[in-house]
Short mmCIF file of C-alpha atoms in Angstrom, two decimals:
data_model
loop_
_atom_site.label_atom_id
_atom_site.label_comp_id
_atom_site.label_asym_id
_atom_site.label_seq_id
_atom_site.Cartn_x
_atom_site.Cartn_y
_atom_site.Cartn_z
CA UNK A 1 0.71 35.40 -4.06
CA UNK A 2 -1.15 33.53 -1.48
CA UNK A 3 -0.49 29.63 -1.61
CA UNK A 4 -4.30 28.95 -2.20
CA UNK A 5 -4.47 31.29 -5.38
CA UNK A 6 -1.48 28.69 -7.20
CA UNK A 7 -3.08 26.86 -9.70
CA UNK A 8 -4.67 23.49 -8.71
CA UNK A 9 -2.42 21.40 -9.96
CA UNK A 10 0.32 22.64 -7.68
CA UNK A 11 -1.79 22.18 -5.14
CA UNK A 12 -2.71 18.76 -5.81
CA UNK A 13 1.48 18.29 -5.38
CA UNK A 14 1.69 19.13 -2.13
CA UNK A 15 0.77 15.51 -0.24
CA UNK A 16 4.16 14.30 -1.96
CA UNK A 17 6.52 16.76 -0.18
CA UNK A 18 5.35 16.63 3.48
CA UNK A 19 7.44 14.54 6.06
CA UNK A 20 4.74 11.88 7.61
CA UNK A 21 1.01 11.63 8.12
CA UNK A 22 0.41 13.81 10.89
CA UNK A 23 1.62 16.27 8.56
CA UNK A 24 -0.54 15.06 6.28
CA UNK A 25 -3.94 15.38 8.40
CA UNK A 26 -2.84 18.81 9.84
CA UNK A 27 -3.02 20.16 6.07
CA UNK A 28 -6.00 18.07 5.57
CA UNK A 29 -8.02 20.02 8.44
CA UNK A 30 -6.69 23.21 7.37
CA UNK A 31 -9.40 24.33 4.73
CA UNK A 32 -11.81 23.06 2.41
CA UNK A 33 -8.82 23.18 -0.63
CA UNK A 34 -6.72 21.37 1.17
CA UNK A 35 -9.14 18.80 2.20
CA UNK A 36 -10.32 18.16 -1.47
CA UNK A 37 -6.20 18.46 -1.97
CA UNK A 38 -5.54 16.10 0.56
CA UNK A 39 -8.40 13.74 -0.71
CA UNK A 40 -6.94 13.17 -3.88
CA UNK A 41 -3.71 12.04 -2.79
CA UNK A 42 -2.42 8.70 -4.09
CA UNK A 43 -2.46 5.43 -1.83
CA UNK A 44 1.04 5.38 -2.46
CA UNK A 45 1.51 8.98 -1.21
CA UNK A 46 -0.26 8.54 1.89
CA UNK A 47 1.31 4.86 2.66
CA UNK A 48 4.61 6.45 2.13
CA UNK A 49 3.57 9.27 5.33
CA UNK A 50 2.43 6.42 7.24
CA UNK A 51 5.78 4.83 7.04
CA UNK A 52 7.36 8.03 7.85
CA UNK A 53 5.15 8.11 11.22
CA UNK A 54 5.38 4.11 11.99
CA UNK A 55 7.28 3.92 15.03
CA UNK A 56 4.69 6.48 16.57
CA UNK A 57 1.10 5.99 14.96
CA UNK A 58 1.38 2.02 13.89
CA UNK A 59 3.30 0.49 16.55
CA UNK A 60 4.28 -2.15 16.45
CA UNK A 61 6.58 -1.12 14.12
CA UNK A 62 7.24 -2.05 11.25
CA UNK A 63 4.60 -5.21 11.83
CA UNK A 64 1.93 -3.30 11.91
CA UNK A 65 2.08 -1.65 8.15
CA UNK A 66 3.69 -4.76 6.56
CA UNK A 67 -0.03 -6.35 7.81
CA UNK A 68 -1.37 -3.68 5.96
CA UNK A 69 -0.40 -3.71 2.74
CA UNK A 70 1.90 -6.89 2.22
CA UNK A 71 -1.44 -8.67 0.52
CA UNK A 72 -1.32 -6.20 -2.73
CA UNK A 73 3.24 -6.89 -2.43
CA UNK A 74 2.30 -10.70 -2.05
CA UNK A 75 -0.17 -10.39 -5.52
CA UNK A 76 2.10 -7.99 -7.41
CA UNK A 77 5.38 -10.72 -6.36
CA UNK A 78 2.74 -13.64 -7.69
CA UNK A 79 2.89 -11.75 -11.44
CA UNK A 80 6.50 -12.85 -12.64
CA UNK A 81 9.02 -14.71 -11.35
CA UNK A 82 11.04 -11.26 -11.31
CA UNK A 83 8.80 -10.05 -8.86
CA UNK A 84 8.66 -12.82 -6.45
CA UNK A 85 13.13 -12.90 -6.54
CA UNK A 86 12.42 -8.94 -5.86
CA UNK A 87 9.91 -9.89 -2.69
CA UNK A 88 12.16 -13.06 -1.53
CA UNK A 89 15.61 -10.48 -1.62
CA UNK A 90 13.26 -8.10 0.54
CA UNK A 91 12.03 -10.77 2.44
CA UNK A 92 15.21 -12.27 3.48
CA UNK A 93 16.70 -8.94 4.39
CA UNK A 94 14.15 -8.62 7.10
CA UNK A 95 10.91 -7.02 8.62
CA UNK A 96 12.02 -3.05 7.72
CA UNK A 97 13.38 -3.99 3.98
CA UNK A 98 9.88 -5.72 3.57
CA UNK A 99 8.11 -2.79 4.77
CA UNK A 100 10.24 -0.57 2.94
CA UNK A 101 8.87 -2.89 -0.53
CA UNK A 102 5.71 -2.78 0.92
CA UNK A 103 5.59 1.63 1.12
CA UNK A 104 7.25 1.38 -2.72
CA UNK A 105 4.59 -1.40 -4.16
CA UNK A 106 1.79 -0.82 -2.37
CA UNK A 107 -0.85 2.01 -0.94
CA UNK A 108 -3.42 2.84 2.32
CA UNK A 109 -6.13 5.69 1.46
CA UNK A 110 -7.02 7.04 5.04
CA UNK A 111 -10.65 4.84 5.20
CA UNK A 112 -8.15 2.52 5.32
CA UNK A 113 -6.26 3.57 8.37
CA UNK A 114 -8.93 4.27 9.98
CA UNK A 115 -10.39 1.17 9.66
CA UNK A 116 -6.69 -0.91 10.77
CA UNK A 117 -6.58 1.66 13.79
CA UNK A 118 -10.45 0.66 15.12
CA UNK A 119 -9.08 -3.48 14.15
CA UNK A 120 -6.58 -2.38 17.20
CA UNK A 121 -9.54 -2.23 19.62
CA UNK A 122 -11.90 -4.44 18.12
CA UNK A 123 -9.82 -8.03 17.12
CA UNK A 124 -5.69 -6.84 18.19
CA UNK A 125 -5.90 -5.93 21.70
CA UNK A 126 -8.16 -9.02 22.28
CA UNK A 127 -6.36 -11.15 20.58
CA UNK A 128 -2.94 -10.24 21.67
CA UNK A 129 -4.40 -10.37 25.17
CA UNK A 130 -5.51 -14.24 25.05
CA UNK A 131 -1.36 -15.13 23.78
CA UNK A 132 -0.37 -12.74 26.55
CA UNK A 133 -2.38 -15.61 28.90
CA UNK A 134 -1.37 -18.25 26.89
CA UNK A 135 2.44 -17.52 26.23
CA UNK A 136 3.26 -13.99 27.20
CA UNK A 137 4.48 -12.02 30.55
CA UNK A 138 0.91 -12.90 31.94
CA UNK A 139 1.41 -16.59 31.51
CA UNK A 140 5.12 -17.08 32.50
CA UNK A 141 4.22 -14.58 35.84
CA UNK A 142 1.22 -17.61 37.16
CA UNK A 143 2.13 -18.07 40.61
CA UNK A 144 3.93 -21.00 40.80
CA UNK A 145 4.46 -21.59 37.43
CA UNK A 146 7.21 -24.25 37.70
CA UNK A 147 5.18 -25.95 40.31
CA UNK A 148 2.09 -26.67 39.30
CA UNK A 149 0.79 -23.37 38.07
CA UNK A 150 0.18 -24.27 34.53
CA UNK A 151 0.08 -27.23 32.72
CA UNK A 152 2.51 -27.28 30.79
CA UNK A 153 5.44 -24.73 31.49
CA UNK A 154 8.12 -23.41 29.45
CA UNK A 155 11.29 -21.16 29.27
CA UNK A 156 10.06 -18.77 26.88
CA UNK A 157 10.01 -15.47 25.65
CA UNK A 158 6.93 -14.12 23.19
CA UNK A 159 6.04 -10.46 22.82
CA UNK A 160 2.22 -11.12 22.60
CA UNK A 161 1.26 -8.24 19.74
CA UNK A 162 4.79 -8.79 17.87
CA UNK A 163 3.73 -12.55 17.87
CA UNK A 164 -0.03 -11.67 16.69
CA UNK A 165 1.57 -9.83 13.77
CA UNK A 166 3.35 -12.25 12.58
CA UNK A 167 0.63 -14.40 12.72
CA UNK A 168 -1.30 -12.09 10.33
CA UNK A 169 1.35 -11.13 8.19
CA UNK A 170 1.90 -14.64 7.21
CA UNK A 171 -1.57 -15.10 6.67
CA UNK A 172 -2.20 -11.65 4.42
CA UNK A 173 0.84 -12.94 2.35
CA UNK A 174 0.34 -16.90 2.17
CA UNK A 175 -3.36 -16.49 2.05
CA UNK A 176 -3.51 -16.35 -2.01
CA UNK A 177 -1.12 -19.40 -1.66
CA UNK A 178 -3.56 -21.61 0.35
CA UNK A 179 -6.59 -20.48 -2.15
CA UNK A 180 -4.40 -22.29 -4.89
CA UNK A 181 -3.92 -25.27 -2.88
CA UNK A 182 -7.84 -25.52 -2.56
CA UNK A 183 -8.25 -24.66 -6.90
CA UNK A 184 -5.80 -26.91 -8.17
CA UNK A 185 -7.73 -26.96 -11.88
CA UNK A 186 -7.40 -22.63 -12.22
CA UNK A 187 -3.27 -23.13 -12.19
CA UNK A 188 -3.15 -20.22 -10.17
CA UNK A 189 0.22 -18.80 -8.58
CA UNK A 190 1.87 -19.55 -5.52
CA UNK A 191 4.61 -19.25 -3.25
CA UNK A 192 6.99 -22.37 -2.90
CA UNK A 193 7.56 -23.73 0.46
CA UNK A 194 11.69 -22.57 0.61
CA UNK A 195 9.65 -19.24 -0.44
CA UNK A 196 7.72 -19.84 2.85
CA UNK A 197 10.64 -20.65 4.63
CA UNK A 198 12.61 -17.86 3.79
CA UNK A 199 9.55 -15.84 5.68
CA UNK A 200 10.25 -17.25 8.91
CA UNK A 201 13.52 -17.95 8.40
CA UNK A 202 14.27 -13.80 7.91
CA UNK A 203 10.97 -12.32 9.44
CA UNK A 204 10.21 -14.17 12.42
CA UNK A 205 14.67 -14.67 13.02
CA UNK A 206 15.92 -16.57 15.45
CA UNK A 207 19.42 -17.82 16.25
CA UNK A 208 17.63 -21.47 16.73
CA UNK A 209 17.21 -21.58 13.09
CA UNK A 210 20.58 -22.32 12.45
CA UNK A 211 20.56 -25.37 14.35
CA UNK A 212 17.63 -26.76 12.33
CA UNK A 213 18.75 -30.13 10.27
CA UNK A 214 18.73 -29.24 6.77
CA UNK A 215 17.67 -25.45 7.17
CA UNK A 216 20.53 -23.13 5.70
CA UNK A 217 20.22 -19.61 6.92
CA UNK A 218 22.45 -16.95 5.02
CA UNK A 219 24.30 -13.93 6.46
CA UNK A 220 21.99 -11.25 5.79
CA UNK A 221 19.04 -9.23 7.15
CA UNK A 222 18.70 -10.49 10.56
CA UNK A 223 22.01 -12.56 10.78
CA UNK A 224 24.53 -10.34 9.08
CA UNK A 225 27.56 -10.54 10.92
CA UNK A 226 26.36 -13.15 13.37
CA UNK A 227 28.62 -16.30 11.49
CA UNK A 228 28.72 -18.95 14.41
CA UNK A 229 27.23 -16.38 16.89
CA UNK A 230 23.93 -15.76 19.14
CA UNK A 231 21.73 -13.07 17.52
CA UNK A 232 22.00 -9.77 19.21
CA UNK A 233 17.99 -10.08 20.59
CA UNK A 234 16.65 -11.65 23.59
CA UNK A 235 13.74 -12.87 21.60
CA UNK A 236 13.05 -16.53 20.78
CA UNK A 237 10.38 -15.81 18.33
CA UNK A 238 10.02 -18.75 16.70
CA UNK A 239 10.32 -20.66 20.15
CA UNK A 240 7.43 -18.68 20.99
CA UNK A 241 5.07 -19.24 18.73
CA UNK A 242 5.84 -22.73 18.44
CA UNK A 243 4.96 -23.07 21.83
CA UNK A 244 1.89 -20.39 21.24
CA UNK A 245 0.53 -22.37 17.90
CA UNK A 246 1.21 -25.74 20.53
CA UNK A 247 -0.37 -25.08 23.20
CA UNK A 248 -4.60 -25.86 24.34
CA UNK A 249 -5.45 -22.38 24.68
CA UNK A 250 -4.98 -21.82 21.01
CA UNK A 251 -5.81 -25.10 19.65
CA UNK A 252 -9.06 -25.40 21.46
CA UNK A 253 -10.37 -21.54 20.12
CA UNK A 254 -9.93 -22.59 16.17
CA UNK A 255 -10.97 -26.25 17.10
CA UNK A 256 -13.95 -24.93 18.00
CA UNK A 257 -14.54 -22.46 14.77
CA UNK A 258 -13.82 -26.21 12.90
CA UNK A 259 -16.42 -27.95 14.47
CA UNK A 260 -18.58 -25.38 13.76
CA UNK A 261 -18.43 -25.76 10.23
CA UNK A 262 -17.83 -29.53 10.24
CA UNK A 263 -16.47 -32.53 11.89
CA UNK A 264 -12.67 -33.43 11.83
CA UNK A 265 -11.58 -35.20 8.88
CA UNK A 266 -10.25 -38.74 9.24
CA UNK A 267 -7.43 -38.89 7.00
CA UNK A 268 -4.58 -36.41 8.46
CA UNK A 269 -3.32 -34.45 5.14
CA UNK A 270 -7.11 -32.93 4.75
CA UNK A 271 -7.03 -32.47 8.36
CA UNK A 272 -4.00 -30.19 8.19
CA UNK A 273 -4.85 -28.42 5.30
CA UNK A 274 -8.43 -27.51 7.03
CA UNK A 275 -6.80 -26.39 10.15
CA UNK A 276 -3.97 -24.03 8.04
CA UNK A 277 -6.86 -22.92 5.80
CA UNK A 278 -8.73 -21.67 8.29
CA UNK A 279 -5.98 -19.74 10.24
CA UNK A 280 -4.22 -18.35 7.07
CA UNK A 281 -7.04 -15.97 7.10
CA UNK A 282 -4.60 -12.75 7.41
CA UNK A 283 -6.16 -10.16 9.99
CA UNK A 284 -9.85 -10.12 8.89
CA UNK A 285 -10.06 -14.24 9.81
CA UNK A 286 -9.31 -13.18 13.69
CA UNK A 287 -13.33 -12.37 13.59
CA UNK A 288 -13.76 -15.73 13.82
CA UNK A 289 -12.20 -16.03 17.35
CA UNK A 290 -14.22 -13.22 19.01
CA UNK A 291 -17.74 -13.33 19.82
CA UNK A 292 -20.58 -13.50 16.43
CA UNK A 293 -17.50 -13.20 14.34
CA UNK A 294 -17.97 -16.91 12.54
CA UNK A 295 -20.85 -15.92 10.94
CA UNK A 296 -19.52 -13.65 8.86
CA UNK A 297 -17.32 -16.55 7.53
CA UNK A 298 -19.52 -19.59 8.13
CA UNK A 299 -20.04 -19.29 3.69
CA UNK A 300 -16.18 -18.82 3.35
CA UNK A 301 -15.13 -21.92 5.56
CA UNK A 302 -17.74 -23.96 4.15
CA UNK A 303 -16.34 -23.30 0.67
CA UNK A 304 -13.14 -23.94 1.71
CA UNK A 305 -13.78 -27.49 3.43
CA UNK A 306 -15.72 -28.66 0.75
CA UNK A 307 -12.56 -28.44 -1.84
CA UNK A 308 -10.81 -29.76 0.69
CA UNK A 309 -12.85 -32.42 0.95
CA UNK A 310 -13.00 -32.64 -2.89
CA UNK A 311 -9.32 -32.78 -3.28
CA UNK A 312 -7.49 -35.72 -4.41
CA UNK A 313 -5.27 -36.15 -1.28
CA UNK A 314 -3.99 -39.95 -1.06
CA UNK A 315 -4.31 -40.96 2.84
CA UNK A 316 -1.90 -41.79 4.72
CA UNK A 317 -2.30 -46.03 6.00
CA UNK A 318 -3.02 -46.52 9.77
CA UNK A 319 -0.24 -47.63 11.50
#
């Protein structure tokens, strides 16, 4: 028996036993069956073949699928406190046991993919490009960078797309958390800041956590084995991007989405919220940083400043 005369719902089976995606799009392009086959595969199916092909198709890896999907983990972790333990163990074991909760909670369909892989041209590569000249190889190699070359020089060390990622992971995860912030009156779940903590702390690691007053960092994920040690990496990450999130460059390009919505407000606690709201915006928000991209958010921000604005935030007196 040929293996397009077995009955259709063996065929719709097959998506679930091939090894990764390219796999997957081979049998896809084989015939019309397989197509329809192929196009009725489950989210899940597919995400799982992605995962399988990470370190080749969705570099970085495994940043680049946990931006994907770890939105739909962050919601599913939001509907029990069961769930959000589950996330936080995940979490805290690091970036490839988040992605691996991420492939078993969550799902891509390949409109999906598509649309992450033309994101790479259209917002990533940009994007990573201007920390590259604000914090990456291209900054620290300024000719005379320790004498007068830039303003305000640093030893560090900041892989500019790991660094984006992490950027948008946080946001596609802590996103729902801000939008409760901004609704106090729906009650609507969020993630605690030692939740938040344990991000960074385990996803973004770095043996300068442990030196942190009142931080306590546990021997696992990242920093198993490394009791009173140096991390195994050359990577400062969160060095990095505290200098990256620091420095003009950055400031000055979501300053300037701000003050396109609105002036700054006076009293500081509104003032931070509306500069995390608007960069918590997960991948979709770096529009707003390329050219014509604020407009499709101009609504969004003005939403969110006017609950800000709204909100009963005691200020802070002058000192």
């Amino acid at each position: 028996m040929e293996i397009l005369q077995l009955p259709i719902e063996l065929l719709l089976s097959l998506p679930q036993y091939l090894h990764n995606i390219e796999d997957f799009t081979n049998l896809s392009s084989t015939c019309r069956t397989f197509r329809r086959v192929c196009s009725d595969a489950s989210p899940n199916t597919i995400l799982r073949l992605a995962g399988a092909s990470s370190r080749v198709f969705f570099r970085p890896d495994p940043h680049f699928l946990i931006a994907a999907t770890v939105r739909q983990v962050g919601e599913w972790a939001l509907l029990s406190n069961d769930n959000t333990e589950q996330l936080r163990r995940h979490i805290q074991g690091g970036v490839y046991s988040l992605l691996n909760l991420c492939v078993d909670k969550a799902g891509l369909n390949m409109d999906d993919i598509r649309r992450l892989h033309a994101s790479r041209f259209s917002l990533i590569n940009p994007i990573a490009d201007m920390i590259d000249r604000c914090a990456g190889p291209q900054f620290v190699s300024t000719p005379d960078f320790w004498d007068g070359g830039v303003s305000n020089p640093a030893s560090i060390s900041l892989e500019p797309t790991r660094a984006l990622f992490q950027i948008i992971i946080y946001g596609e995860l802590f996103a729902p958390t801000m939008q409760a912030f901004l609704e106090p009156n729906r009650a609507l779940p969020r993630f605690d800041q030692e939740f938040r903590l344990d991000f960074i702390k385990y996803c973004i690691p770095d043996s300068m956590c442990r030196s942190y007053t009142g931080v306590t960092v546990l021997e696992v994920g990242p920093y198993a084995g490394t009791k009173n040690e140096l991390m195994p990496q050359k990577e400062s990450d969160q060095v990095g991007l505290d200098y990256l999130l620091t420095c003009r460059t950055w400031r000055e390009a979501w300053e300037r989405v701000r003050l396109a919505i609105g002036p700054n407000f006076d009293d500081v606690p509104r003032q931070i919220m509306w500069e995390s709201a608007v960069q918590i915006q997960g991948l979709a928000g770096l529009e707003m940083l390329r050219p014509g991209g604020l407009e499709g958010w101009r609504s969004r921000l003005a939403e969110m400043r006017k609950r800000i604005e709204s909100l009963p935030i005691e200020k802070r007196p002058k000192e």
